[in-house]
Amino acid sequence: MRYRTLGRTGIQVSPYALGAMMFGAVGNPDHDDSIRIIHRALDAGINFVDTADMYSRGESEEIVGKALKGRREDVVLATKARFPVNFDPSGATPVVPNQSGASRRWLIRALEGSLRRLGTDYVDLFQIHQPDPDTDLEETLSALTDLVRAGKVRAIGTSSLPASDIVRSHWIAERRGLTRFRTEQPPYSILNRGIEREVLPAVEEYGMGTLVWSPLAGGLLTGRYRKNRQNSTHRSQFGFRHLSDERRLDAVEQLIDLAQNAGIPLTHLAMAFAITHPGVTSAIIGPRTMEQLDDLLAGVDVTLTDDLLDQIDKIVPPGTDIGTLDMAYNPPAILKPHLRRRLIPNRPAA
């Protein structure tokens, strides 16, 4: 396994990062099997593990903590906070005030919980899981700076932060003498290349590392989802709309043909693409089973030629997204109608 520097932190990480979202009740509830998968990844040379407090309501962190006993110093360990630990996407569980967000009050408490579940006294990378429009960026950076100075965190990062906020965060950090964000974790795949326009140029400008998630496009680039076919997979039970998006499925069919003609499994094509961009440090893999992990590890030597990359560009042009992932972040300006609609009396031109 070759290693890359995580931005300008000096920390060396593998181009494949092991994502732990599927360890626990949401994916693989067998702790012993999940631990075997983690050990297999570490033995293969992956030294970067990414989890979050909300994954299976903290269970993922507990599993990772068990797996890293005796191996903690060999691993670059990353976790995230922003959502309630008892996060429920259905909304059935009420959100308790002050138990989510990017405020000082919550982030300090969230990290303490993560450290306890992970069985460690520090994390190498502590990330804000998603932007929090209710908390000033300076407040967040101030709290994170204190956690770094306390030795509980080695570096701080963001996830799904728009390019404008990346720039603003560095301006605030420089002006106020605060620790700056060293990493960004955005979605990126052959089907979702929007970050090539502004986010990746911004992180390169500021010397940040980029840890991309969903390089297999939420499962679409596994080859198991085909147009006009009934799909029965673990992910399909969650009702994700991106798995049935006709535009995305049309592109997948073209990519399947391209991969077959090149003699490369689609998963290997997708992963090799994700780590080819010079702005990408690592791509997160999220296996649920040992079979899935072994399939992805079998593609670590795949190199995409310029001709193959040019053909991918014709299917999905650079800097464009085909549809969106259900899990992708949308800012308030998009989600809240009142922020994009004038009051009725002010709408006419005359």
C-alpha positions as CSV (number, residue, x, y, z in Angstrom):
1,M,0.0,0.0,0.0
2,R,1.3,3.4,-0.9
3,Y,0.7,6.3,1.5
4,R,-0.2,9.9,0.9
5,T,0.2,13.0,3.1
6,L,-3.1,14.2,4.6
7,G,-3.0,17.8,3.3
8,R,-0.2,19.5,5.1
9,T,-0.6,17.8,8.4
10,G,2.4,15.5,7.8
11,I,0.1,12.5,8.7
12,Q,0.6,9.6,6.2
13,V,-2.6,7.8,5.2
14,S,-3.6,5.0,2.8
15,P,-5.5,6.0,-0.4
16,Y,-8.3,3.7,0.7
17,A,-9.8,4.6,4.1
18,L,-12.0,2.1,5.9
19,G,-15.4,3.6,6.6
20,A,-17.2,2.0,9.6
21,M,-20.7,3.1,8.9
22,M,-21.8,-0.5,8.1
23,F,-20.5,-1.9,11.4
24,G,-23.4,-2.3,13.8
25,A,-27.1,-2.5,13.7
26,V,-27.5,-0.6,10.4
27,G,-25.2,-3.0,8.5
28,N,-23.4,-5.9,10.1
29,P,-24.6,-6.4,13.7
30,D,-22.1,-9.2,14.3
31,H,-19.3,-7.5,16.3
32,D,-16.8,-10.4,15.9
33,D,-17.3,-10.5,12.2
34,S,-17.0,-6.7,11.9
35,I,-13.8,-6.8,13.9
36,R,-12.4,-9.5,11.6
37,I,-13.2,-7.2,8.6
38,I,-11.4,-4.3,10.3
39,H,-8.3,-6.5,11.0
40,R,-8.3,-7.7,7.4
41,A,-8.2,-4.1,6.2
42,L,-5.4,-3.2,8.6
43,D,-3.4,-6.3,7.6
44,A,-3.8,-5.2,3.9
45,G,-2.1,-1.9,4.7
46,I,-5.1,0.4,5.2
47,N,-4.2,2.6,8.1
48,F,-7.0,5.2,8.0
49,V,-10.3,4.4,9.8
50,D,-13.3,6.7,9.6
51,T,-16.4,6.5,11.8
52,A,-19.0,8.8,13.5
53,D,-20.8,8.9,16.8
54,M,-24.2,8.6,15.0
55,Y,-23.4,5.4,13.1
56,S,-25.7,2.8,14.6
57,R,-26.1,5.1,17.6
58,G,-22.5,4.8,18.8
59,E,-22.2,1.0,18.1
60,S,-19.9,1.6,15.2
61,E,-17.4,3.4,17.5
62,E,-17.6,0.7,20.1
63,I,-16.8,-2.0,17.4
64,V,-13.9,0.1,16.1
65,G,-12.6,0.6,19.6
66,K,-12.6,-3.2,20.3
67,A,-10.8,-3.8,16.9
68,L,-8.1,-1.3,17.6
69,K,-7.0,-2.7,21.0
70,G,-3.3,-3.2,20.8
71,R,-3.2,-1.6,17.3
72,R,-4.2,2.0,18.1
73,E,-0.9,3.6,17.5
74,D,-0.7,2.1,14.0
75,V,-4.0,3.7,12.9
76,V,-5.1,7.2,11.9
77,L,-8.4,7.3,13.6
78,A,-11.1,9.7,12.5
79,T,-14.6,10.3,13.8
80,K,-17.4,12.9,13.4
81,A,-20.0,14.8,15.4
82,R,-22.9,17.0,14.5
83,F,-26.0,14.8,14.7
84,P,-27.7,13.4,17.8
85,V,-26.1,10.1,18.8
86,N,-29.6,8.6,18.6
87,F,-30.0,9.9,15.1
88,D,-33.2,8.7,13.4
89,P,-33.6,9.6,9.7
90,S,-37.4,8.8,9.9
91,G,-37.9,11.5,12.5
92,A,-39.6,9.2,14.9
93,T,-37.2,9.9,17.7
94,P,-37.5,13.5,19.0
95,V,-34.4,15.7,18.7
96,V,-33.4,16.8,22.2
97,P,-32.3,20.4,22.5
98,N,-28.5,21.0,22.7
99,Q,-27.6,17.3,21.9
100,S,-26.6,18.0,18.3
101,G,-25.0,20.7,16.2
102,A,-21.6,22.3,16.1
103,S,-21.8,24.4,19.2
104,R,-19.0,24.4,21.8
105,R,-21.5,22.8,24.3
106,W,-22.3,19.8,22.1
107,L,-18.9,19.2,20.4
108,I,-17.1,18.9,23.7
109,R,-19.7,16.5,25.0
110,A,-19.8,14.5,21.7
111,L,-16.1,14.0,21.6
112,E,-16.0,12.8,25.2
113,G,-18.6,10.2,24.3
114,S,-16.7,9.2,21.2
115,L,-13.4,8.8,23.1
116,R,-15.2,6.6,25.7
117,R,-16.7,4.3,23.0
118,L,-13.5,4.2,21.0
119,G,-11.4,3.3,24.1
120,T,-8.8,6.0,23.4
121,D,-7.7,9.3,24.8
122,Y,-7.4,11.1,21.5
123,V,-8.5,11.0,17.8
124,D,-6.3,11.9,14.9
125,L,-9.1,13.7,13.1
126,F,-12.3,15.2,14.5
127,Q,-14.7,16.3,11.8
128,I,-17.9,18.3,11.7
129,H,-20.3,15.9,10.1
130,Q,-22.3,18.5,8.2
131,P,-22.5,22.3,8.3
132,D,-24.5,23.7,11.2
133,P,-26.2,27.0,10.0
134,D,-27.4,27.7,13.6
135,T,-23.8,28.0,14.9
136,D,-21.3,30.7,14.0
137,L,-18.2,29.2,12.4
138,E,-16.0,31.1,14.8
139,E,-17.7,29.5,17.7
140,T,-17.1,26.0,16.2
141,L,-13.5,26.7,15.4
142,S,-12.8,28.1,18.9
143,A,-14.2,25.0,20.5
144,L,-12.2,22.7,18.2
145,T,-9.0,24.7,18.8
146,D,-9.4,24.1,22.6
147,L,-9.8,20.4,22.0
148,V,-6.6,20.4,19.9
149,R,-4.7,22.3,22.6
150,A,-6.0,19.9,25.2
151,G,-4.4,17.0,23.3
152,K,-7.7,15.2,22.6
153,V,-7.6,15.9,18.9
154,R,-4.7,16.0,16.5
155,A,-6.4,17.7,13.5
156,I,-9.8,19.0,12.7
157,G,-11.9,18.7,9.5
158,T,-15.3,19.2,7.9
159,S,-17.7,17.2,5.8
160,S,-19.9,18.5,3.0
161,L,-18.8,22.1,3.5
162,P,-19.4,24.4,0.5
163,A,-16.4,26.0,-1.0
164,S,-17.4,29.4,0.1
165,D,-17.5,28.2,3.7
166,I,-14.2,26.5,3.4
167,V,-12.7,29.9,2.3
168,R,-14.6,31.7,5.1
169,S,-13.4,29.2,7.7
170,H,-9.7,29.9,6.8
171,W,-10.3,33.6,6.9
172,I,-11.8,33.3,10.4
173,A,-9.0,31.0,11.6
174,E,-6.3,33.4,10.4
175,R,-8.0,36.5,11.7
176,R,-8.7,35.0,15.2
177,G,-5.6,32.9,15.6
178,L,-7.6,29.6,15.7
179,T,-6.8,26.1,14.4
180,R,-7.9,25.8,10.8
181,F,-9.7,22.9,9.2
182,R,-7.1,20.5,7.7
183,T,-9.5,18.2,5.9
184,E,-12.8,18.1,4.0
185,Q,-15.0,15.0,3.5
186,P,-17.3,15.5,0.5
187,P,-19.2,12.9,-1.7
188,Y,-17.3,12.1,-4.9
189,S,-17.8,9.4,-7.5
190,I,-18.0,9.1,-11.3
191,L,-21.7,10.0,-11.0
192,N,-21.1,12.9,-8.6
193,R,-18.3,15.1,-9.8
194,G,-19.6,18.5,-8.7
195,I,-16.9,19.1,-6.2
196,E,-14.4,19.3,-9.1
197,R,-15.7,22.8,-9.8
198,E,-15.0,24.6,-6.6
199,V,-14.5,22.4,-3.5
200,L,-11.5,20.5,-4.7
201,P,-9.7,23.6,-6.1
202,A,-10.4,25.3,-2.7
203,V,-9.0,22.5,-0.6
204,E,-5.9,22.3,-2.8
205,E,-5.5,26.1,-2.5
206,Y,-5.5,25.8,1.3
207,G,-3.4,22.6,1.6
208,M,-6.3,20.5,3.0
209,G,-6.6,16.8,2.7
210,T,-9.7,15.3,1.1
211,L,-11.4,12.2,2.3
212,V,-14.2,11.4,-0.2
213,W,-17.2,9.3,0.7
214,S,-19.5,7.2,-1.5
215,P,-17.0,6.5,-4.3
216,L,-19.4,3.7,-5.4
217,A,-22.2,6.3,-5.7
218,G,-24.3,5.0,-2.9
219,G,-24.0,1.4,-4.3
220,L,-24.9,2.1,-7.9
221,L,-21.3,1.5,-9.1
222,T,-21.2,-2.0,-7.7
223,G,-23.0,-3.3,-10.8
224,R,-25.8,-4.7,-8.7
225,Y,-28.3,-2.1,-9.8
226,R,-29.4,-2.3,-13.4
227,K,-32.0,-0.5,-15.5
228,N,-35.4,-2.2,-15.8
229,R,-34.5,-4.9,-13.2
230,Q,-35.7,-5.6,-9.8
231,N,-33.0,-4.9,-7.2
232,S,-33.0,-6.7,-3.9
233,T,-30.0,-5.6,-1.8
234,H,-29.2,-4.5,1.7
235,R,-29.4,-0.8,0.6
236,S,-32.6,-1.1,-1.3
237,Q,-34.6,-1.8,1.9
238,F,-33.9,1.9,2.9
239,G,-35.8,3.3,-0.1
240,F,-33.0,5.5,-1.4
241,R,-34.3,7.4,-4.4
242,H,-30.8,7.7,-6.0
243,L,-30.9,3.9,-6.6
244,S,-33.8,4.2,-9.0
245,D,-32.9,7.5,-10.7
246,E,-33.2,6.8,-14.4
247,R,-30.5,9.3,-15.4
248,R,-28.0,7.6,-13.0
249,L,-29.0,4.1,-14.1
250,D,-28.5,5.1,-17.8
251,A,-24.9,6.3,-17.0
252,V,-24.3,3.1,-15.0
253,E,-25.2,1.0,-18.0
254,Q,-22.6,2.9,-20.1
255,L,-20.0,2.5,-17.3
256,I,-20.6,-1.2,-17.1
257,D,-19.9,-1.6,-20.8
258,L,-16.8,0.6,-20.5
259,A,-15.5,-1.5,-17.6
260,Q,-16.1,-4.7,-19.4
261,N,-14.4,-3.5,-22.5
262,A,-11.4,-2.5,-20.3
263,G,-11.4,-5.8,-18.5
264,I,-11.9,-4.1,-15.1
265,P,-14.6,-4.8,-12.6
266,L,-16.9,-1.8,-12.2
267,T,-16.0,-1.4,-8.5
268,H,-12.3,-1.3,-9.3
269,L,-13.0,1.3,-12.1
270,A,-15.0,3.4,-9.6
271,M,-12.4,3.3,-6.8
272,A,-9.4,4.0,-9.1
273,F,-11.3,7.0,-10.5
274,A,-12.0,8.4,-7.1
275,I,-8.3,8.4,-6.0
276,T,-6.9,9.6,-9.4
277,H,-7.8,13.3,-8.9
278,P,-4.8,15.2,-7.4
279,G,-7.1,16.9,-4.9
280,V,-8.2,13.6,-3.4
281,T,-6.2,12.1,-0.6
282,S,-8.3,9.0,0.3
283,A,-11.5,7.4,-0.7
284,I,-13.7,5.7,1.9
285,I,-14.8,2.1,1.4
286,G,-17.7,0.9,3.5
287,P,-17.8,-2.9,3.3
288,R,-20.5,-4.7,5.2
289,T,-19.0,-8.2,4.6
290,M,-15.6,-9.7,4.2
291,E,-16.5,-10.6,0.5
292,Q,-17.1,-6.9,-0.2
293,L,-13.8,-5.9,1.4
294,D,-11.8,-8.5,-0.5
295,D,-13.4,-7.4,-3.8
296,L,-12.3,-3.8,-3.2
297,L,-8.8,-4.8,-2.0
298,A,-8.3,-6.8,-5.2
299,G,-8.4,-3.5,-7.2
300,V,-5.7,-1.6,-5.3
301,D,-3.3,-1.9,-8.2
302,V,-5.7,-0.7,-10.9
303,T,-4.4,2.3,-12.8
304,L,-6.8,4.2,-15.2
305,T,-5.2,5.3,-18.5
306,D,-5.8,8.8,-19.9
307,D,-7.9,7.2,-22.7
308,L,-10.1,5.5,-20.2
309,L,-10.5,8.7,-18.2
310,D,-11.4,10.5,-21.4
311,Q,-14.2,8.0,-22.0
312,I,-15.5,8.5,-18.5
313,D,-15.5,12.2,-19.1
314,K,-17.8,11.7,-22.1
315,I,-20.3,9.7,-20.0
316,V,-20.2,12.1,-17.0
317,P,-18.5,15.4,-17.9
318,P,-16.1,16.9,-15.4
319,G,-17.6,19.0,-12.6
320,T,-21.1,17.7,-13.1
321,D,-23.5,15.6,-11.0
322,I,-26.0,13.1,-12.4
323,G,-28.8,13.3,-9.9
324,T,-27.9,13.6,-6.2
325,L,-27.4,11.2,-3.3
326,D,-30.2,11.0,-0.8
327,M,-27.6,11.6,1.9
328,A,-26.1,14.7,0.3
329,Y,-26.1,18.0,2.1
330,N,-28.4,20.8,1.0
331,P,-28.0,24.2,2.5
332,P,-30.9,26.1,4.0
333,A,-31.0,28.3,0.9
334,I,-32.2,25.3,-1.1
335,L,-34.3,23.5,1.6
336,K,-36.3,26.5,2.9
337,P,-38.7,28.0,0.4
338,H,-38.9,31.4,2.2
339,L,-35.2,31.9,1.6
340,R,-35.7,31.7,-2.2
341,R,-39.1,33.3,-2.6
342,R,-39.9,37.0,-2.0
343,L,-43.0,37.9,-0.2
344,I,-46.0,37.9,-2.6
345,P,-46.4,41.7,-2.7
346,N,-42.7,42.1,-3.7
347,R,-42.7,39.5,-6.5
348,P,-44.0,41.6,-9.4
349,A,-41.7,43.7,-11.4
350,A,-44.3,46.5,-11.4
